Amino acid sequence: MNVWGMTDIGLVRRENQDAYAVRCSDESGFTICVVCDGMGGPGGGKQASELAVDAFLATCLANLRQDMELEQVQEVAEFAVAAANTAVYERSVRDKQRGMGTTLVSAIAREGQVLVNNVGDSRAYLIRGGGGERAITRITRDHSLVERLVERGAITEAEARNYPGRNLITRALGPDAEALSDSYQVQLLPGDYLLLCTDGLITTATDDEMAREVLEGGDDNTCLDRLLEIAKGQGAPDNVTAVLLQQQ
């Protein structure tokens, strides 16, 4: 498994409230990736995303074992999401930072099998380029008001990218004592990519642009830099963070 990651403050924000982590565990054989987009005003969002990333990663590393089936990995992931939520919630109560919270999207991968979890509107995409065709599929479902409009057919996916109120999410880590995540099982074939990203990339790069840069843009090591250039070309009004996994 090849893995790359990047985060950038963008061109408008004064603080990077995104955070991410990648860890390849020799002990369990799993690759763990997590991306968070914080919210809650100056300092609060940055603190929330960092707390969630640290808690999620630590919980996974402490509980994943080499002999686990995917259903057991899902239990660990859900436990790690709960630990991340607790970390943010308790800090918000202690520091009296009401509204402090973060999104989360994660991937726990081994031998082509991936368990994806998400809370909020950070996303996971499967990018596949076999047979000379380029295909990108969104794995996760946003927990947002705009997503509900898309599901009802009131607006299109394209319109949703920059629809007013797009940043109003219906689920996050931190605001409440408990939080639920959605889980998805993904099978990666050799050459497939899994992209985790915050909405700073989603609102500035189209699905086709993301797939094109990953599959056709040249060196794998620089494709995230090229996606960042696209985001900045569109003004990069938000922080931009992405993690890319490739199944060898």
PDB file of C-alpha atoms in Angstrom:
ATOM      1  CA  MET A   1       0.000   0.000   0.000  1.00  0.00           C
ATOM      2  CA  ASN A   2       1.390   3.383  -1.040  1.00  0.00           C
ATOM      3  CA  VAL A   3       0.148   6.387   0.942  1.00  0.00           C
ATOM      4  CA  TRP A   4       0.538  10.151   0.469  1.00  0.00           C
ATOM      5  CA  GLY A   5      -0.916  13.072   2.428  1.00  0.00           C
ATOM      6  CA  MET A   6      -1.042  16.861   2.373  1.00  0.00           C
ATOM      7  CA  THR A   7      -2.723  19.738   4.192  1.00  0.00           C
ATOM      8  CA  ASP A   8      -2.706  23.445   3.379  1.00  0.00           C
ATOM      9  CA  ILE A   9      -4.230  26.552   4.939  1.00  0.00           C
ATOM     10  CA  GLY A  10      -5.611  27.720   1.579  1.00  0.00           C
ATOM     11  CA  LEU A  11      -5.777  31.335   0.430  1.00  0.00           C
ATOM     12  CA  VAL A  12      -8.412  32.854   2.740  1.00  0.00           C
ATOM     13  CA  ARG A  13      -8.385  31.285   6.208  1.00  0.00           C
ATOM     14  CA  ARG A  14      -6.042  32.580   8.916  1.00  0.00           C
ATOM     15  CA  GLU A  15      -5.652  29.171  10.550  1.00  0.00           C
ATOM     16  CA  ASN A  16      -5.484  25.585   9.306  1.00  0.00           C
ATOM     17  CA  GLN A  17      -8.222  23.747  11.212  1.00  0.00           C
ATOM     18  CA  ASP A  18      -7.763  20.532   9.230  1.00  0.00           C
ATOM     19  CA  ALA A  19      -5.637  17.661  10.521  1.00  0.00           C
ATOM     20  CA  TYR A  20      -4.659  14.221   9.269  1.00  0.00           C
ATOM     21  CA  ALA A  21      -2.545  11.226  10.196  1.00  0.00           C
ATOM     22  CA  VAL A  22      -1.245   8.112   8.442  1.00  0.00           C
ATOM     23  CA  ARG A  23       0.272   5.134  10.215  1.00  0.00           C
ATOM     24  CA  CYS A  24       1.382   1.754   8.834  1.00  0.00           C
ATOM     25  CA  SER A  25       1.419  -0.726  11.707  1.00  0.00           C
ATOM     26  CA  ASP A  26       3.991  -3.508  11.366  1.00  0.00           C
ATOM     27  CA  GLU A  27       2.429  -5.256  14.349  1.00  0.00           C
ATOM     28  CA  SER A  28      -1.093  -5.618  12.942  1.00  0.00           C
ATOM     29  CA  GLY A  29      -0.400  -5.188   9.229  1.00  0.00           C
ATOM     30  CA  PHE A  30      -3.015  -2.431   8.881  1.00  0.00           C
ATOM     31  CA  THR A  31      -2.591   0.981   7.306  1.00  0.00           C
ATOM     32  CA  ILE A  32      -4.602   3.577   9.238  1.00  0.00           C
ATOM     33  CA  CYS A  33      -5.545   6.948   7.751  1.00  0.00           C
ATOM     34  CA  VAL A  34      -7.743   9.663   9.256  1.00  0.00           C
ATOM     35  CA  VAL A  35      -8.695  13.154   8.045  1.00  0.00           C
ATOM     36  CA  CYS A  36     -10.575  15.746  10.123  1.00  0.00           C
ATOM     37  CA  ASP A  37     -11.957  19.223   9.422  1.00  0.00           C
ATOM     38  CA  GLY A  38     -12.421  21.223  12.608  1.00  0.00           C
ATOM     39  CA  MET A  39     -14.992  23.870  13.474  1.00  0.00           C
ATOM     40  CA  GLY A  40     -15.644  26.143  16.412  1.00  0.00           C
ATOM     41  CA  GLY A  41     -13.928  29.479  15.962  1.00  0.00           C
ATOM     42  CA  PRO A  42     -10.306  30.543  16.495  1.00  0.00           C
ATOM     43  CA  GLY A  43      -8.376  27.756  18.168  1.00  0.00           C
ATOM     44  CA  GLY A  44     -11.424  25.571  18.728  1.00  0.00           C
ATOM     45  CA  GLY A  45     -11.559  23.957  15.319  1.00  0.00           C
ATOM     46  CA  LYS A  46      -7.835  23.343  15.168  1.00  0.00           C
ATOM     47  CA  GLN A  47      -7.873  21.801  18.625  1.00  0.00           C
ATOM     48  CA  ALA A  48     -10.904  19.645  17.788  1.00  0.00           C
ATOM     49  CA  SER A  49      -9.423  18.164  14.614  1.00  0.00           C
ATOM     50  CA  GLU A  50      -6.064  17.450  16.255  1.00  0.00           C
ATOM     51  CA  LEU A  51      -7.685  15.832  19.310  1.00  0.00           C
ATOM     52  CA  ALA A  52      -9.883  13.655  17.104  1.00  0.00           C
ATOM     53  CA  VAL A  53      -7.004  12.536  14.876  1.00  0.00           C
ATOM     54  CA  ASP A  54      -4.827  11.650  17.869  1.00  0.00           C
ATOM     55  CA  ALA A  55      -7.592   9.780  19.713  1.00  0.00           C
ATOM     56  CA  PHE A  56      -8.719   7.858  16.628  1.00  0.00           C
ATOM     57  CA  LEU A  57      -5.198   6.808  15.710  1.00  0.00           C
ATOM     58  CA  ALA A  58      -4.213   5.824  19.259  1.00  0.00           C
ATOM     59  CA  THR A  59      -7.365   3.744  19.720  1.00  0.00           C
ATOM     60  CA  CYS A  60      -6.839   1.902  16.440  1.00  0.00           C
ATOM     61  CA  LEU A  61      -3.193   1.149  17.189  1.00  0.00           C
ATOM     62  CA  ALA A  62      -4.097  -0.154  20.659  1.00  0.00           C
ATOM     63  CA  ASN A  63      -6.888  -2.453  19.476  1.00  0.00           C
ATOM     64  CA  LEU A  64      -6.184  -3.710  15.945  1.00  0.00           C
ATOM     65  CA  ARG A  65      -4.763  -7.229  15.727  1.00  0.00           C
ATOM     66  CA  GLN A  66      -3.344  -9.208  12.851  1.00  0.00           C
ATOM     67  CA  ASP A  67      -5.969 -11.969  13.036  1.00  0.00           C
ATOM     68  CA  MET A  68      -9.023  -9.676  12.826  1.00  0.00           C
ATOM     69  CA  GLU A  69     -11.786 -10.101  10.276  1.00  0.00           C
ATOM     70  CA  LEU A  70     -13.300  -7.019   8.629  1.00  0.00           C
ATOM     71  CA  GLU A  71     -16.338  -7.081  10.930  1.00  0.00           C
ATOM     72  CA  GLN A  72     -14.008  -6.882  13.929  1.00  0.00           C
ATOM     73  CA  VAL A  73     -12.106  -4.036  12.282  1.00  0.00           C
ATOM     74  CA  GLN A  74     -15.416  -2.215  11.960  1.00  0.00           C
ATOM     75  CA  GLU A  75     -15.991  -2.573  15.689  1.00  0.00           C
ATOM     76  CA  VAL A  76     -12.538  -1.110  16.366  1.00  0.00           C
ATOM     77  CA  ALA A  77     -13.206   1.784  13.972  1.00  0.00           C
ATOM     78  CA  GLU A  78     -16.520   2.601  15.629  1.00  0.00           C
ATOM     79  CA  PHE A  79     -14.852   2.440  19.042  1.00  0.00           C
ATOM     80  CA  ALA A  80     -12.118   4.779  17.758  1.00  0.00           C
ATOM     81  CA  VAL A  81     -14.725   7.247  16.465  1.00  0.00           C
ATOM     82  CA  ALA A  82     -16.397   7.180  19.886  1.00  0.00           C
ATOM     83  CA  ALA A  83     -13.019   7.820  21.553  1.00  0.00           C
ATOM     84  CA  ALA A  84     -12.384  10.747  19.214  1.00  0.00           C
ATOM     85  CA  ASN A  85     -15.797  12.177  20.001  1.00  0.00           C
ATOM     86  CA  THR A  86     -15.218  11.853  23.732  1.00  0.00           C
ATOM     87  CA  ALA A  87     -11.853  13.608  23.469  1.00  0.00           C
ATOM     88  CA  VAL A  88     -13.363  16.594  21.668  1.00  0.00           C
ATOM     89  CA  TYR A  89     -16.551  16.734  23.746  1.00  0.00           C
ATOM     90  CA  GLU A  90     -14.732  16.623  27.089  1.00  0.00           C
ATOM     91  CA  ARG A  91     -12.300  19.336  25.979  1.00  0.00           C
ATOM     92  CA  SER A  92     -15.164  21.561  24.810  1.00  0.00           C
ATOM     93  CA  VAL A  93     -16.897  21.159  28.184  1.00  0.00           C
ATOM     94  CA  ARG A  94     -13.689  21.779  30.119  1.00  0.00           C
ATOM     95  CA  ASP A  95     -12.748  24.875  28.112  1.00  0.00           C
ATOM     96  CA  LYS A  96     -16.360  26.059  27.703  1.00  0.00           C
ATOM     97  CA  GLN A  97     -16.004  26.172  23.905  1.00  0.00           C
ATOM     98  CA  ARG A  98     -19.554  25.574  22.788  1.00  0.00           C
ATOM     99  CA  GLY A  99     -19.795  24.472  19.156  1.00  0.00           C
ATOM    100  CA  MET A 100     -16.309  23.017  19.058  1.00  0.00           C
ATOM    101  CA  GLY A 101     -16.306  19.978  16.784  1.00  0.00           C
ATOM    102  CA  THR A 102     -14.884  18.257  13.739  1.00  0.00           C
ATOM    103  CA  THR A 103     -15.739  16.035  10.813  1.00  0.00           C
ATOM    104  CA  LEU A 104     -13.905  12.744  10.356  1.00  0.00           C
ATOM    105  CA  VAL A 105     -13.262  10.360   7.499  1.00  0.00           C
ATOM    106  CA  SER A 106     -11.014   7.353   7.986  1.00  0.00           C
ATOM    107  CA  ALA A 107      -9.701   4.255   6.268  1.00  0.00           C
ATOM    108  CA  ILE A 108      -8.275   1.101   7.816  1.00  0.00           C
ATOM    109  CA  ALA A 109      -6.730  -1.021   5.063  1.00  0.00           C
ATOM    110  CA  ARG A 110      -4.981  -4.368   4.663  1.00  0.00           C
ATOM    111  CA  GLU A 111      -4.459  -6.578   1.611  1.00  0.00           C
ATOM    112  CA  GLY A 112      -6.993  -4.692  -0.499  1.00  0.00           C
ATOM    113  CA  GLN A 113      -9.756  -4.723   2.091  1.00  0.00           C
ATOM    114  CA  VAL A 114     -10.662  -1.309   3.487  1.00  0.00           C
ATOM    115  CA  LEU A 115     -13.044  -0.209   6.219  1.00  0.00           C
ATOM    116  CA  VAL A 116     -14.109   3.421   5.728  1.00  0.00           C
ATOM    117  CA  ASN A 117     -15.893   5.515   8.366  1.00  0.00           C
ATOM    118  CA  ASN A 118     -17.218   9.051   8.176  1.00  0.00           C
ATOM    119  CA  VAL A 119     -18.929  11.690  10.290  1.00  0.00           C
ATOM    120  CA  GLY A 120     -19.856  15.010   8.674  1.00  0.00           C
ATOM    121  CA  ASP A 121     -18.988  16.079   5.132  1.00  0.00           C
ATOM    122  CA  SER A 122     -15.377  15.003   4.643  1.00  0.00           C
ATOM    123  CA  ARG A 123     -15.380  12.292   1.985  1.00  0.00           C
ATOM    124  CA  ALA A 124     -13.843   9.094   0.668  1.00  0.00           C
ATOM    125  CA  TYR A 125     -13.622   8.364  -3.077  1.00  0.00           C
ATOM    126  CA  LEU A 126     -12.658   5.200  -4.949  1.00  0.00           C
ATOM    127  CA  ILE A 127     -10.653   5.988  -8.088  1.00  0.00           C
ATOM    128  CA  ARG A 128     -10.198   3.191 -10.624  1.00  0.00           C
ATOM    129  CA  GLY A 129      -8.456   3.365 -13.984  1.00  0.00           C
ATOM    130  CA  GLY A 130      -8.421  -0.178 -15.305  1.00  0.00           C
ATOM    131  CA  GLY A 131      -9.136  -0.996 -18.943  1.00  0.00           C
ATOM    132  CA  GLY A 132      -8.159   2.458 -20.123  1.00  0.00           C
ATOM    133  CA  GLU A 133     -11.247   4.031 -18.510  1.00  0.00           C
ATOM    134  CA  ARG A 134     -11.263   6.600 -15.741  1.00  0.00           C
ATOM    135  CA  ALA A 135     -13.822   6.123 -12.984  1.00  0.00           C
ATOM    136  CA  ILE A 136     -14.367   7.878  -9.653  1.00  0.00           C
ATOM    137  CA  THR A 137     -17.022   6.801  -7.156  1.00  0.00           C
ATOM    138  CA  ARG A 138     -17.956   8.574  -3.948  1.00  0.00           C
ATOM    139  CA  ILE A 139     -18.047   6.029  -1.124  1.00  0.00           C
ATOM    140  CA  THR A 140     -19.318   8.131   1.759  1.00  0.00           C
ATOM    141  CA  ARG A 141     -22.566  10.019   2.246  1.00  0.00           C
ATOM    142  CA  ASP A 142     -22.349  13.539   3.659  1.00  0.00           C
ATOM    143  CA  HIS A 143     -24.168  14.314   6.891  1.00  0.00           C
ATOM    144  CA  SER A 144     -25.345  17.743   5.746  1.00  0.00           C
ATOM    145  CA  LEU A 145     -28.443  19.737   4.875  1.00  0.00           C
ATOM    146  CA  VAL A 146     -27.307  20.023   1.271  1.00  0.00           C
ATOM    147  CA  GLU A 147     -26.996  16.245   0.985  1.00  0.00           C
ATOM    148  CA  ARG A 148     -30.629  15.950   2.009  1.00  0.00           C
ATOM    149  CA  LEU A 149     -31.580  18.318  -0.817  1.00  0.00           C
ATOM    150  CA  VAL A 150     -29.616  16.167  -3.277  1.00  0.00           C
ATOM    151  CA  GLU A 151     -31.327  13.020  -2.032  1.00  0.00           C
ATOM    152  CA  ARG A 152     -34.748  14.641  -2.513  1.00  0.00           C
ATOM    153  CA  GLY A 153     -33.801  15.693  -6.038  1.00  0.00           C
ATOM    154  CA  ALA A 154     -34.103  19.402  -5.217  1.00  0.00           C
ATOM    155  CA  ILE A 155     -30.555  20.127  -6.444  1.00  0.00           C
ATOM    156  CA  THR A 156     -27.911  18.222  -8.391  1.00  0.00           C
ATOM    157  CA  GLU A 157     -24.549  16.948  -7.142  1.00  0.00           C
ATOM    158  CA  ALA A 158     -22.848  19.660  -9.189  1.00  0.00           C
ATOM    159  CA  GLU A 159     -25.049  22.387  -7.684  1.00  0.00           C
ATOM    160  CA  ALA A 160     -24.405  21.051  -4.184  1.00  0.00           C
ATOM    161  CA  ARG A 161     -20.674  21.821  -4.368  1.00  0.00           C
ATOM    162  CA  ASN A 162     -21.248  25.553  -3.986  1.00  0.00           C
ATOM    163  CA  TYR A 163     -24.837  25.716  -2.773  1.00  0.00           C
ATOM    164  CA  PRO A 164     -25.568  28.352  -0.066  1.00  0.00           C
ATOM    165  CA  GLY A 165     -25.299  26.776   3.374  1.00  0.00           C
ATOM    166  CA  ARG A 166     -23.233  23.870   2.062  1.00  0.00           C
ATOM    167  CA  ASN A 167     -21.143  23.952   5.258  1.00  0.00           C
ATOM    168  CA  LEU A 168     -24.148  23.240   7.512  1.00  0.00           C
ATOM    169  CA  ILE A 169     -23.588  19.672   8.669  1.00  0.00           C
ATOM    170  CA  THR A 170     -26.030  17.505  10.591  1.00  0.00           C
ATOM    171  CA  ARG A 171     -23.509  15.283  12.341  1.00  0.00           C
ATOM    172  CA  ALA A 172     -20.058  15.958  13.830  1.00  0.00           C
ATOM    173  CA  LEU A 173     -17.693  14.847  16.558  1.00  0.00           C
ATOM    174  CA  GLY A 174     -17.693  16.948  19.711  1.00  0.00           C
ATOM    175  CA  PRO A 175     -20.990  18.841  20.060  1.00  0.00           C
ATOM    176  CA  ASP A 176     -22.693  15.933  21.851  1.00  0.00           C
ATOM    177  CA  ALA A 177     -21.574  13.282  24.319  1.00  0.00           C
ATOM    178  CA  GLU A 178     -22.180  10.546  21.735  1.00  0.00           C
ATOM    179  CA  ALA A 179     -21.715  10.435  17.971  1.00  0.00           C
ATOM    180  CA  LEU A 180     -22.368   7.812  15.323  1.00  0.00           C
ATOM    181  CA  SER A 181     -20.378   7.181  12.170  1.00  0.00           C
ATOM    182  CA  ASP A 182     -21.318   5.415   8.949  1.00  0.00           C
ATOM    183  CA  SER A 183     -19.183   2.436   7.883  1.00  0.00           C
ATOM    184  CA  TYR A 184     -18.408   1.191   4.380  1.00  0.00           C
ATOM    185  CA  GLN A 185     -16.502  -1.884   3.235  1.00  0.00           C
ATOM    186  CA  VAL A 186     -14.387  -1.345   0.107  1.00  0.00           C
ATOM    187  CA  GLN A 187     -12.382  -3.809  -1.965  1.00  0.00           C
ATOM    188  CA  LEU A 188      -9.350  -2.293  -3.693  1.00  0.00           C
ATOM    189  CA  LEU A 189      -7.989  -3.986  -6.794  1.00  0.00           C
ATOM    190  CA  PRO A 190      -4.326  -3.628  -7.803  1.00  0.00           C
ATOM    191  CA  GLY A 191      -3.829  -0.088  -9.071  1.00  0.00           C
ATOM    192  CA  ASP A 192      -6.930   1.302  -7.359  1.00  0.00           C
ATOM    193  CA  TYR A 193      -6.785   4.491  -5.300  1.00  0.00           C
ATOM    194  CA  LEU A 194      -8.721   5.626  -2.254  1.00  0.00           C
ATOM    195  CA  LEU A 195      -8.893   9.394  -1.690  1.00  0.00           C
ATOM    196  CA  LEU A 196      -9.874  10.914   1.673  1.00  0.00           C
ATOM    197  CA  CYS A 197     -10.425  14.682   1.656  1.00  0.00           C
ATOM    198  CA  THR A 198     -12.020  17.662   3.355  1.00  0.00           C
ATOM    199  CA  ASP A 199     -14.540  19.947   1.688  1.00  0.00           C
ATOM    200  CA  GLY A 200     -11.806  22.447   0.894  1.00  0.00           C
ATOM    201  CA  LEU A 201     -10.899  20.154  -2.008  1.00  0.00           C
ATOM    202  CA  ILE A 202     -14.430  18.980  -2.791  1.00  0.00           C
ATOM    203  CA  THR A 203     -15.734  22.508  -3.442  1.00  0.00           C
ATOM    204  CA  THR A 204     -12.799  23.548  -5.643  1.00  0.00           C
ATOM    205  CA  ALA A 205     -12.019  20.441  -7.709  1.00  0.00           C
ATOM    206  CA  THR A 206     -14.537  18.406  -9.663  1.00  0.00           C
ATOM    207  CA  ASP A 207     -14.706  14.623  -9.460  1.00  0.00           C
ATOM    208  CA  ASP A 208     -13.297  14.412 -12.971  1.00  0.00           C
ATOM    209  CA  GLU A 209     -10.372  16.664 -12.070  1.00  0.00           C
ATOM    210  CA  MET A 210      -9.576  14.559  -9.020  1.00  0.00           C
ATOM    211  CA  ALA A 211      -9.641  11.330 -11.023  1.00  0.00           C
ATOM    212  CA  ARG A 212      -7.624  12.853 -13.885  1.00  0.00           C
ATOM    213  CA  GLU A 213      -4.808  14.134 -11.664  1.00  0.00           C
ATOM    214  CA  VAL A 214      -4.582  10.864  -9.733  1.00  0.00           C
ATOM    215  CA  LEU A 215      -4.651   8.585 -12.784  1.00  0.00           C
ATOM    216  CA  GLU A 216      -3.188  10.642 -15.606  1.00  0.00           C
ATOM    217  CA  GLY A 217      -1.288  13.528 -14.082  1.00  0.00           C
ATOM    218  CA  GLY A 218       2.112  11.841 -13.960  1.00  0.00           C
ATOM    219  CA  ASP A 219       4.099  11.124 -10.822  1.00  0.00           C
ATOM    220  CA  ASP A 220       1.972   9.711  -7.972  1.00  0.00           C
ATOM    221  CA  ASN A 221       4.139  11.587  -5.483  1.00  0.00           C
ATOM    222  CA  THR A 222       2.994  14.952  -6.849  1.00  0.00           C
ATOM    223  CA  CYS A 223      -0.692  14.383  -7.659  1.00  0.00           C
ATOM    224  CA  LEU A 224      -1.869  15.846  -4.336  1.00  0.00           C
ATOM    225  CA  ASP A 225       0.255  18.930  -4.994  1.00  0.00           C
ATOM    226  CA  ARG A 226      -1.455  19.288  -8.366  1.00  0.00           C
ATOM    227  CA  LEU A 227      -4.882  18.977  -6.748  1.00  0.00           C
ATOM    228  CA  LEU A 228      -3.862  21.700  -4.307  1.00  0.00           C
ATOM    229  CA  GLU A 229      -2.903  23.888  -7.274  1.00  0.00           C
ATOM    230  CA  ILE A 230      -6.390  23.351  -8.715  1.00  0.00           C
ATOM    231  CA  ALA A 231      -7.957  24.325  -5.373  1.00  0.00           C
ATOM    232  CA  LYS A 232      -5.844  27.475  -5.194  1.00  0.00           C
ATOM    233  CA  GLY A 233      -6.716  28.266  -8.783  1.00  0.00           C
ATOM    234  CA  GLN A 234     -10.337  28.382  -7.616  1.00  0.00           C
ATOM    235  CA  GLY A 235      -9.469  30.680  -4.718  1.00  0.00           C
ATOM    236  CA  ALA A 236      -9.030  27.989  -2.026  1.00  0.00           C
ATOM    237  CA  PRO A 237     -11.482  29.663   0.392  1.00  0.00           C
ATOM    238  CA  ASP A 238     -11.079  26.864   2.929  1.00  0.00           C
ATOM    239  CA  ASN A 239      -8.293  24.649   4.245  1.00  0.00           C
ATOM    240  CA  VAL A 240      -7.420  21.802   1.871  1.00  0.00           C
ATOM    241  CA  THR A 241      -6.461  18.344   3.121  1.00  0.00           C
ATOM    242  CA  ALA A 242      -6.211  14.978   1.384  1.00  0.00           C
ATOM    243  CA  VAL A 243      -4.798  11.504   1.908  1.00  0.00           C
ATOM    244  CA  LEU A 244      -4.334   9.139  -1.029  1.00  0.00           C
ATOM    245  CA  LEU A 245      -3.880   5.369  -0.782  1.00  0.00           C
ATOM    246  CA  GLN A 246      -2.874   3.143  -3.695  1.00  0.00           C
ATOM    247  CA  GLN A 247      -3.255  -0.621  -3.741  1.00  0.00           C
ATOM    248  CA  GLN A 248      -0.143  -2.120  -5.335  1.00  0.00           C
TER     249      GLN A 248
END
